[in-house]
XYZ file of C-alpha atoms in Angstrom:
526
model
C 23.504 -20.908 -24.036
C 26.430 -18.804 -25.230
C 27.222 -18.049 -22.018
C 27.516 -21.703 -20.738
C 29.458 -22.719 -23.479
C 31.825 -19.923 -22.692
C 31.898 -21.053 -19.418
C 32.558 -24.543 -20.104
C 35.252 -23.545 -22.406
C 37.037 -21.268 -19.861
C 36.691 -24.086 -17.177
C 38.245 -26.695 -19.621
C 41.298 -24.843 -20.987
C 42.404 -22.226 -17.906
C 41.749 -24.351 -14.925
C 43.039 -27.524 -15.168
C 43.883 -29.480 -11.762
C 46.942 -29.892 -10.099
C 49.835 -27.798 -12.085
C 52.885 -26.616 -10.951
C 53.728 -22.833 -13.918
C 56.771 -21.626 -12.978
C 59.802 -22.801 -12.021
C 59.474 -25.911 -14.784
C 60.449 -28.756 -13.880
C 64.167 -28.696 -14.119
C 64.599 -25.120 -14.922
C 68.055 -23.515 -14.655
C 67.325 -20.361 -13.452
C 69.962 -17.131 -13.564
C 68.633 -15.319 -10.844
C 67.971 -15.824 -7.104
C 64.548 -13.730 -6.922
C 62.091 -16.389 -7.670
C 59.059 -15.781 -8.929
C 56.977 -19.123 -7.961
C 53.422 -19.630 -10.225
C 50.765 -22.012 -10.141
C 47.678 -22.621 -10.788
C 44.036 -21.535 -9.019
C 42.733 -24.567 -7.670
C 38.818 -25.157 -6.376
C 37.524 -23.534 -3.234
C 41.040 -22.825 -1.965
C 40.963 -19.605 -0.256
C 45.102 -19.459 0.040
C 48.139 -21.557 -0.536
C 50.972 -23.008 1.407
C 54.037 -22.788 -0.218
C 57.101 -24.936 0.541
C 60.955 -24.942 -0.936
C 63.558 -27.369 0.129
C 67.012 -28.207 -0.512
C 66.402 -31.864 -0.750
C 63.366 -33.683 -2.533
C 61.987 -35.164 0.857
C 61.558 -31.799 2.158
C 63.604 -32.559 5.664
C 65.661 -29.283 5.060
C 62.574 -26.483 4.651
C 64.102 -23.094 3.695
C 60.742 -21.421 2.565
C 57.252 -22.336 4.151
C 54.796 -19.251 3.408
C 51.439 -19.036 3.003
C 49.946 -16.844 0.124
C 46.833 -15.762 -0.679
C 47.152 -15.684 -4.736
C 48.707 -18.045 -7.270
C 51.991 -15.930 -7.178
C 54.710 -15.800 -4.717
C 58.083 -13.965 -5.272
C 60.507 -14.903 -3.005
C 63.964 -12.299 -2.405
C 65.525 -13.211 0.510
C 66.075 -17.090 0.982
C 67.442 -18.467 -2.137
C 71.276 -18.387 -3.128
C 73.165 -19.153 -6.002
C 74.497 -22.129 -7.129
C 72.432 -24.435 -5.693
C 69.274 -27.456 -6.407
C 65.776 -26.262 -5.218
C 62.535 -28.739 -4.693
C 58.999 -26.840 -3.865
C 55.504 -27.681 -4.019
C 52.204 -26.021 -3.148
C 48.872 -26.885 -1.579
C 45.056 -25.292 -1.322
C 44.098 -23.655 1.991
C 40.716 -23.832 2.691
C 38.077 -21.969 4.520
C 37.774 -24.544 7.332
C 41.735 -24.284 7.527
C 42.331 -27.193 6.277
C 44.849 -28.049 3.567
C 44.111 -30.119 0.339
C 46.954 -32.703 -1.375
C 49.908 -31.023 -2.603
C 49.321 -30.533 -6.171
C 53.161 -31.097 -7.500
C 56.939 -30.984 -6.714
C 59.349 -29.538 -8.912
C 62.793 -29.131 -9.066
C 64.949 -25.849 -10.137
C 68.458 -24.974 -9.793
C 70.220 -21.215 -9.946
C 73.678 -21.013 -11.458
C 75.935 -17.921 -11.158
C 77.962 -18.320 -14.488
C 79.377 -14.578 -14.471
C 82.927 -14.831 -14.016
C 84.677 -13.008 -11.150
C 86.403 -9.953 -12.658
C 90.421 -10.872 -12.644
C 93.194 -7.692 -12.731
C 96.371 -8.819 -13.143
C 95.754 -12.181 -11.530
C 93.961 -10.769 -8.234
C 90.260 -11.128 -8.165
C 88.509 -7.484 -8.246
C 86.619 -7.065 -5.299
C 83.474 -4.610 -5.593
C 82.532 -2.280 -3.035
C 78.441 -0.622 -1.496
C 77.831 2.293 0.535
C 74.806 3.679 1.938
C 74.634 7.406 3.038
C 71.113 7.923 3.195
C 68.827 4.859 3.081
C 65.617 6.907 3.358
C 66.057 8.764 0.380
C 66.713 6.024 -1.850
C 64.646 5.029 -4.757
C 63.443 1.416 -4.077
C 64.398 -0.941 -6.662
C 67.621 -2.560 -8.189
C 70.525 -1.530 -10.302
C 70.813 -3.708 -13.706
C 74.115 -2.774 -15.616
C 75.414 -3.584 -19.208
C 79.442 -4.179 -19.166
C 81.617 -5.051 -22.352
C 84.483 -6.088 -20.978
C 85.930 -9.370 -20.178
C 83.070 -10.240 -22.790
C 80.022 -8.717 -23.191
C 77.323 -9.329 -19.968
C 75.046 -8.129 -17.624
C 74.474 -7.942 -13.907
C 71.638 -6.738 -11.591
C 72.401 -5.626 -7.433
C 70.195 -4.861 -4.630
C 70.918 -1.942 -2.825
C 73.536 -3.708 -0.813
C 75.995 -4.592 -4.014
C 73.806 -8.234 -4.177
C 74.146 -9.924 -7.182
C 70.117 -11.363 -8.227
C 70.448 -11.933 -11.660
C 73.243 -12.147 -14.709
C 72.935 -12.708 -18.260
C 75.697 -15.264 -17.885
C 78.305 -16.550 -20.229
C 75.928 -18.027 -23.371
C 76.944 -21.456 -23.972
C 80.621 -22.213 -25.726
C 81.253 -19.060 -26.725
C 81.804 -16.711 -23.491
C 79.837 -14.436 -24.623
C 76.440 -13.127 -23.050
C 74.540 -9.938 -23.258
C 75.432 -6.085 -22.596
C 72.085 -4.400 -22.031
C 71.965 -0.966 -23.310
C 68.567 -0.559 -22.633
C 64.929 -1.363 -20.335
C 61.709 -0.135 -21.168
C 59.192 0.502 -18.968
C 57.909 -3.891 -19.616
C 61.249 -5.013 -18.422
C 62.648 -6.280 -21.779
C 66.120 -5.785 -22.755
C 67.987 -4.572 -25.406
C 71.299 -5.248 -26.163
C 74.490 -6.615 -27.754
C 75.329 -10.492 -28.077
C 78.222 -12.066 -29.580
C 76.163 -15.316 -29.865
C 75.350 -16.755 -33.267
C 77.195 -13.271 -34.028
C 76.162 -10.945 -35.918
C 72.537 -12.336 -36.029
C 72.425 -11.151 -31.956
C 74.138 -8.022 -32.339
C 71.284 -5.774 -31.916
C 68.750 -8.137 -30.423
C 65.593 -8.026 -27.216
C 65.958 -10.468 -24.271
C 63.657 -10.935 -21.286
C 65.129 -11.879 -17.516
C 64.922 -15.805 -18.625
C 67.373 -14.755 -21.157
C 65.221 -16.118 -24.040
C 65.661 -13.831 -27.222
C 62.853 -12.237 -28.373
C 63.717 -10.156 -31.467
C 67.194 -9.671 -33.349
C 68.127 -7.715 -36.183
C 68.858 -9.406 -39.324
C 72.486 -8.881 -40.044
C 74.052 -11.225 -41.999
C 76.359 -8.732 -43.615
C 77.020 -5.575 -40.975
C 76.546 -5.865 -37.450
C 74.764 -3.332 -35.165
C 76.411 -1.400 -33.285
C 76.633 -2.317 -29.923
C 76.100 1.599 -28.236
C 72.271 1.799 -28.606
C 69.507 -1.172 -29.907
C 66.131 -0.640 -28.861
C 62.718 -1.161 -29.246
C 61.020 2.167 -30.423
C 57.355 3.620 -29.692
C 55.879 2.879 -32.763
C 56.200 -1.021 -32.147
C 59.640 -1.107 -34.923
C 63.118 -1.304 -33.501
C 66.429 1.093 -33.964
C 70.061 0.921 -33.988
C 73.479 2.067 -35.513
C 74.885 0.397 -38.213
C 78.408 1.242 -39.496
C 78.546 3.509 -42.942
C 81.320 4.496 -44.878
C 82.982 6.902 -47.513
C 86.815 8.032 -48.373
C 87.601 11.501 -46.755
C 91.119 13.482 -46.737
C 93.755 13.206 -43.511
C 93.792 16.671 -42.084
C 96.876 18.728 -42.579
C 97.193 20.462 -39.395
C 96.349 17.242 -37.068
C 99.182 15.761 -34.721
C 99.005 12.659 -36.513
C 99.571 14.398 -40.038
C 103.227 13.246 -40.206
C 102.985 9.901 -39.160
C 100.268 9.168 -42.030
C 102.186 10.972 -44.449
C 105.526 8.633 -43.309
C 103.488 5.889 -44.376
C 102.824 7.254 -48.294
C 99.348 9.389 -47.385
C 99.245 12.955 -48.813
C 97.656 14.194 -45.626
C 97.228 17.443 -46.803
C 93.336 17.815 -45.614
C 92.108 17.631 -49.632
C 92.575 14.488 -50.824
C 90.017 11.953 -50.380
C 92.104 9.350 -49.637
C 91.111 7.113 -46.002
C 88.319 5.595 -45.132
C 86.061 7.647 -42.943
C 83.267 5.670 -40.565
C 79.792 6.973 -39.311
C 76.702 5.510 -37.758
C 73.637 5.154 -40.030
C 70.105 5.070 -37.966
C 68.452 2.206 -38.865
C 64.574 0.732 -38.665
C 63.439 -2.534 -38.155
C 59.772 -3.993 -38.436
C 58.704 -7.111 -36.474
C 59.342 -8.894 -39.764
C 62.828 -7.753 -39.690
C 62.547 -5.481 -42.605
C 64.329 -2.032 -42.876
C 61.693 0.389 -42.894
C 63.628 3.652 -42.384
C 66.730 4.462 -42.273
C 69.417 8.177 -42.087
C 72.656 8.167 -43.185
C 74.894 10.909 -41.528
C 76.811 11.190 -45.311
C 73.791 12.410 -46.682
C 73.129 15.111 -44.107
C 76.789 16.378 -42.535
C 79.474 17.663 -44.130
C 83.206 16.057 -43.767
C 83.943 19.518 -43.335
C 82.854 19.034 -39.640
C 85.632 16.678 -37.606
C 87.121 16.954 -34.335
C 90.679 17.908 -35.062
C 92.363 16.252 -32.246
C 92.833 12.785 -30.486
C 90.252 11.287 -32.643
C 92.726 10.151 -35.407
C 95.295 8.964 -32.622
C 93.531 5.871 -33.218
C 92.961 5.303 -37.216
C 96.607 4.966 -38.174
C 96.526 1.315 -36.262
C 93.274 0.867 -37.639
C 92.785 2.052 -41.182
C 90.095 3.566 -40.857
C 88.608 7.375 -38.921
C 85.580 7.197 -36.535
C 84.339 10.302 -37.765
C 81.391 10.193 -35.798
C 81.331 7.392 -32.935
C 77.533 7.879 -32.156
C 76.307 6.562 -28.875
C 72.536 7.157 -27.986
C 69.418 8.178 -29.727
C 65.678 8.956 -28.431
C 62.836 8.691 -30.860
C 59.955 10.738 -29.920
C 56.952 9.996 -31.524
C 54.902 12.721 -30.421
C 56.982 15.217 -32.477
C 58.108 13.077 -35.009
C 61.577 13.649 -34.213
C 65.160 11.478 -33.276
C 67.715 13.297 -30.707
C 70.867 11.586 -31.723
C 74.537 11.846 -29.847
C 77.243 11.889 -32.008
C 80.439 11.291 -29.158
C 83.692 12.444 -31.177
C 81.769 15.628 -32.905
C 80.860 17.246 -29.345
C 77.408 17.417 -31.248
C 73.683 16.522 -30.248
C 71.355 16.458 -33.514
C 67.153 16.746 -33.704
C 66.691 15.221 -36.525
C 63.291 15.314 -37.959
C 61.222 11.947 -38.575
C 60.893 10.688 -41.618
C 62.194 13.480 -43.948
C 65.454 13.106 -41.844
C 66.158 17.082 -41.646
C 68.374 18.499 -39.188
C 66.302 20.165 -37.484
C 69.319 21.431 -35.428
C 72.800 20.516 -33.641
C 73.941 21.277 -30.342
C 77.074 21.793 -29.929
C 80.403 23.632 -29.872
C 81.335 27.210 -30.925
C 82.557 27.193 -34.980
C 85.937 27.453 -34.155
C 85.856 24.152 -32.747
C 85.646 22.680 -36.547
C 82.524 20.710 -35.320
C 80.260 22.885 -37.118
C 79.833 26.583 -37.974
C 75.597 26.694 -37.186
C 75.800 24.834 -33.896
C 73.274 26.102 -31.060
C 73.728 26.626 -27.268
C 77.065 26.914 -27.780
C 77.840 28.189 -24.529
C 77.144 24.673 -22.112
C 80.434 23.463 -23.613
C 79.640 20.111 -23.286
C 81.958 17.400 -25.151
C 82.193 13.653 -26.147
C 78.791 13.068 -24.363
C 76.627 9.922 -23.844
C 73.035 8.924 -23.236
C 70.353 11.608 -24.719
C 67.259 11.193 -23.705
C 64.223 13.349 -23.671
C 61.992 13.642 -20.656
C 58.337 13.640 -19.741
C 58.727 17.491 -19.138
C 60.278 18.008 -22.824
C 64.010 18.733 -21.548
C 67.105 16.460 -22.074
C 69.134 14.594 -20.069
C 72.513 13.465 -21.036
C 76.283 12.385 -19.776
C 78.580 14.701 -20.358
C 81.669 13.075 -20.215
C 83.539 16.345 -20.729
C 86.927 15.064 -22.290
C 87.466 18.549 -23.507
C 86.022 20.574 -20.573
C 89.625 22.473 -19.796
C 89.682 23.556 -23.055
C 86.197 24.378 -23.319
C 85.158 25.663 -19.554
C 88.378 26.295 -18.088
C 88.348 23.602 -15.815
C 91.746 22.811 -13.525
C 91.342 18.865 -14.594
C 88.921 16.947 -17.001
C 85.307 17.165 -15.095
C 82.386 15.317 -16.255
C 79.132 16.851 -15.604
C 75.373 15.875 -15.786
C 72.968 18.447 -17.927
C 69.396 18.886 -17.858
C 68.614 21.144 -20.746
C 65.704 22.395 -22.139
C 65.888 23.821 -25.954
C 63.304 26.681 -26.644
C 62.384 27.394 -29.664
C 64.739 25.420 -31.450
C 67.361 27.664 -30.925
C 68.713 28.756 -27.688
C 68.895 26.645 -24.175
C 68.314 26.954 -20.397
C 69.892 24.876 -18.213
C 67.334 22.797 -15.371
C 69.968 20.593 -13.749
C 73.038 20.246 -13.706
C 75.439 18.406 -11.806
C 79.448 18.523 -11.082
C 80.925 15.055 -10.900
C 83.886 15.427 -8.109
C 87.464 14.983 -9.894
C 87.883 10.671 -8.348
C 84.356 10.003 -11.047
C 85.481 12.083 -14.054
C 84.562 9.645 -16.890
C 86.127 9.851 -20.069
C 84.109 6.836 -22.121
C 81.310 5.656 -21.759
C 78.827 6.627 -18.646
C 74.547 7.038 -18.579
C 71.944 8.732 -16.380
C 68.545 8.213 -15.415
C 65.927 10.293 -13.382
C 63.990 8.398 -11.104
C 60.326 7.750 -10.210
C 61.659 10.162 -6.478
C 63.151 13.062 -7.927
C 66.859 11.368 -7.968
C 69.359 10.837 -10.351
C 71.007 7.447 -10.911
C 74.381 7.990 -12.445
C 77.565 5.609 -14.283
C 80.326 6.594 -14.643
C 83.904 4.783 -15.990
C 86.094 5.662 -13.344
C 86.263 2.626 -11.381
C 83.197 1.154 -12.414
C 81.068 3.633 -10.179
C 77.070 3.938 -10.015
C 76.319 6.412 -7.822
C 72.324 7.866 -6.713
C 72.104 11.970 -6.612
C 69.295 13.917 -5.200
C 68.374 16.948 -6.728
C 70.045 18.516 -4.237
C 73.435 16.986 -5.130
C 74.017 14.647 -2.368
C 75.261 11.939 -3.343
C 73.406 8.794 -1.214
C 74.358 5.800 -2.458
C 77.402 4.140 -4.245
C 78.714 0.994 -6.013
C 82.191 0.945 -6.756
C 83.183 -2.112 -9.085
C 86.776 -2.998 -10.582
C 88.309 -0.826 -8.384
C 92.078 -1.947 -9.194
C 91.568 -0.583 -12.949
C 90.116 2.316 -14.071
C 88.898 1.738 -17.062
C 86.696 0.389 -15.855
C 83.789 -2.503 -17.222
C 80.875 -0.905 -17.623
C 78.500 0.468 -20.461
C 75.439 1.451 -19.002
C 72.893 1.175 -15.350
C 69.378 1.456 -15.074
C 67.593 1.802 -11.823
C 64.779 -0.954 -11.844
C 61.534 -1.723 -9.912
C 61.655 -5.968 -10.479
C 63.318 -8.694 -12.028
C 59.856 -9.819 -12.391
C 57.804 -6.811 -14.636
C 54.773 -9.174 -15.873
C 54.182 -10.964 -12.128
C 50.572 -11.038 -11.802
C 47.980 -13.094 -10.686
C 44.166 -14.025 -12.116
C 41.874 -15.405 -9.531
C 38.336 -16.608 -10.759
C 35.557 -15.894 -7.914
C 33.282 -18.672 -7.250
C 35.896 -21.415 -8.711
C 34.747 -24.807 -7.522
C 33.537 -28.353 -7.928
C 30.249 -29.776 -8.906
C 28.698 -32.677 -8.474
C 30.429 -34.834 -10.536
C 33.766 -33.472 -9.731
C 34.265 -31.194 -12.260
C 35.803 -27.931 -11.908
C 33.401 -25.332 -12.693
C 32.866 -21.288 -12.533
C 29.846 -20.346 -11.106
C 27.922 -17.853 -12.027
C 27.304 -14.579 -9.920
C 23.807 -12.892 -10.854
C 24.537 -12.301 -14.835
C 28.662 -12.007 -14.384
C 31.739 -13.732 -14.550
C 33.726 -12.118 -12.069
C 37.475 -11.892 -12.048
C 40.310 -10.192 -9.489
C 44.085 -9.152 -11.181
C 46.823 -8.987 -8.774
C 50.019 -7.016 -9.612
C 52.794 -8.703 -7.780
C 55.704 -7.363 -9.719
């Protein structure tokens, strides 16, 4: 009896006749991969789907058959354009049923093109070695004009954008995709409530930090492991002007004492912060606590404070919580200095990074890889780390004849000494001195930003380099934050197909029963 209730219950509420999931009627979609849903209908065996450009269906630009309730389609839909599509059983005698709905879509491309100096900036693909490519798509964050997003196929294809978000040209800069395909980024809508905040490709939000007072930093916002989310929130304290820096005069022509004693200017680092899903702080490490002001990078860092009142002591960019160990790897950019900190005591466990006569710290370790203002830590399945090294130092440091950025693959051993796994040589056209990411891939390759033109390029471990985008090539600064390599716009694609779905005698739509099971069949079609 349980059983047949269950039954009946499953029939009434998951199966009901004749609807049309996804597109919605009216939907105005921001991507041209379409993932097309409905739902199982009685004794069909198959489905014939149909798109059209016009509501009669006289201009047919899809007509596929498929054998399950999903169909993504990548290869006949464009931008900026009205959609109509419907969908009809196939049964086993061949025969089709009534078509069980029409719905209408559109897809807009509301990215801007990317103006320099009045000329529109023209992007640029090439393809060295298709064969070795890992299959997927490239999804990239940019800050500049305004903060957005923008996914290409192999061949530079735009598929999806995050837009321009309503009135206030603003939409998101991803910094981030886990493995379920939800983003994490920076918004400027409703600002600062969507400053640190988790979208999915429909662009609905799905989780913000509450910040009514002190934005999150827009570097690194994700969701964590343990189900809680992180970012970087600004934190400050009054610190003294260095005596010996470049800059020491000017501040001192302006009334400062500048003599590297006086606490006297505001000094700015990035506090770790720790959301719940109810949006309270649950954790949090201020760098004030744990480093000493005695630690700065003596240079170009304070070029910029006189204009703004203020010294990004810090400027920290990345972090990776590992949950296994209980520990946070945390890039601080203008220090030159990775940090293991430990989780929730918030010890440093240790920092990487450059010799003690560098100023950036008299304990560092692995002081020999040189690296400096680096992005993008990470720790891998195997227990090294990957990061950007964007190498803004590196003639100082390495003795290089011009800046070179380089990509390391470290492991730490015994919390005190390094080997080096990977590394890779940017040529001297890509060196990077902002921003920049990597990723390994699924293949063995490396997927790699960097700033200098707005280049993503695809490395084997080898070092060839095998494929390359090349965006805003008329200014090198360049627009970009971060790129991830991606399998589908589409992550949660899947279809659920009842066996034995049919109709009884009274023209209901029933589940029959096969010996003492209810038998079910999931699809992946992500």
């Amino acid at each position: 009896m349980k059983r047949l209730l269950f039954i009946l219950l499953l029939s009434s509420i998951s199966f009901v006749f004749g609807t049309l999931v996804s597109p919605s009627d009216g939907d105005e979609l921001n991507y041209i991969h379409i993932l097309f849903e409905w739902e199982q209908q009685p004794d069909a065996i198959g489905y014939n789907l149909q798109v059209s450009t016009d509501e009669f269906f006289n201009n047919l630009i899809l007509d596929v058959d498929e054998t399950y309730t999903v169909y993504i389609d990548t290869e006949n839909l464009g931008w900026d354009d009205t959609y109509y599509w419907k969908v009809r059983p196939v049964y086993s005698d061949e025969n089709y049923g009534d078509w069980i709905g029409t719905s209408m879509f559109s897809i807009s491309q509301s990215t801007p093109p990317y103006i320099d100096e009045g000329v529109e900036i023209e992007s640029s693909t090439d393809i060295y070695q298709d064969d070795l490519l890992e299959d997927g798509y490239v999804a990239i964050g940019a800050f500049n004009p305004e903060p957005h997003s923008f996914i290409i196929d192999k061949y530079g294809n735009e598929i999806w954008n995050s837009g321009i978000l309503l009135e206030n040209e603003d939409g998101v800069m991803l910094n981030h995709i886990n493995e379920y395909g939800n983003i994490s980024g920076y918004s400027g809508l409703n600002y600062p409530y969507n400053t640190g905040t988790k979208i999915n490709f429909d662009l609905d939000f799905l989780w913000s930090a509450p910040t009514p007072e002190i934005q999150v930093d827009m570097h690194e916002f994700k969701q964590i492991s343990n189900g809680n989310y992180m970012g970087f929130q600004n934190v400050y304290a009054v610190g003294p002007i260095p005596s010996d820096n470049f800059m020491t005069e000017a501040f001192q022509g302006i009334g400062y004492q500048a003599d590297g004693i006086t606490p006297e200017f505001p000094w700015f680092g990035q506090k770790i912060v720790e959301w719940n899903s109810d949006h309270e702080v649950v954790w949090s490490w201020n760098p004030f606590d744990h480093f000493t002001m005695d630690d700065f990078e003596n240079g170009g860092t304070w070029w910029y404070s006189l204009n703004e009142g203020s010294y990004d002591w810090m400027h920290s960019n990345a972090f990776h919580f590992d949950e296994e160990e209980s520990v946070i790897y945390v890039s601080h950019r203008h220090l030159s200095r990775i940090s293991k900190i430990a989780y929730p005591s918030g010890d440093v466990i240790w920092n990487m990074g450059l010799p003690a006569e560098y100023n950036t710290g008299e304990n560092n370790i692995c002081t020999e890889l040189g690296f400096s203002f680096q992005h993008n830590i990470q720790l891998l399945d195997d227990g090294s780390l990957l990061f950007f090294d964007n190498g803004n130092l590196s003639e100082m440091l390495l003795g290089d004849s011009n800046p070179t950025t380089r990509i390391r693959r470290i492991r730490v051993i015994d919390n005190s000494y390094c080997e080096t796994i990977w590394e890779y040589e940017l040529p001297p056209n890509l060196y990077g001195s902002a921003a920049g990411s990597v990723q390994l891939l699924d293949n063995g390759n490396y997927s790699i930003y960097t700033i200098a033109s707005g280049s993503v390029i695809e490395v084997t471990p080898e070092q060839e380099i095998i494929w390359k985008h090349t965006g805003n090539i008329n200014n090198t600064w360049g627009w970009y934050y971060r790129a991830y390599k991606i399998p589908s716009i589409h992550p949660d694609a899947f279809s659920v197909i009842a066996d034995n779905y049919t109709v009884d005698e009274n023209n209901n739509n029933i589940i029959q029963i096969s010996g003492n099971s209810l038998d079910f069949t999931i699809i992946n079609k992500s």
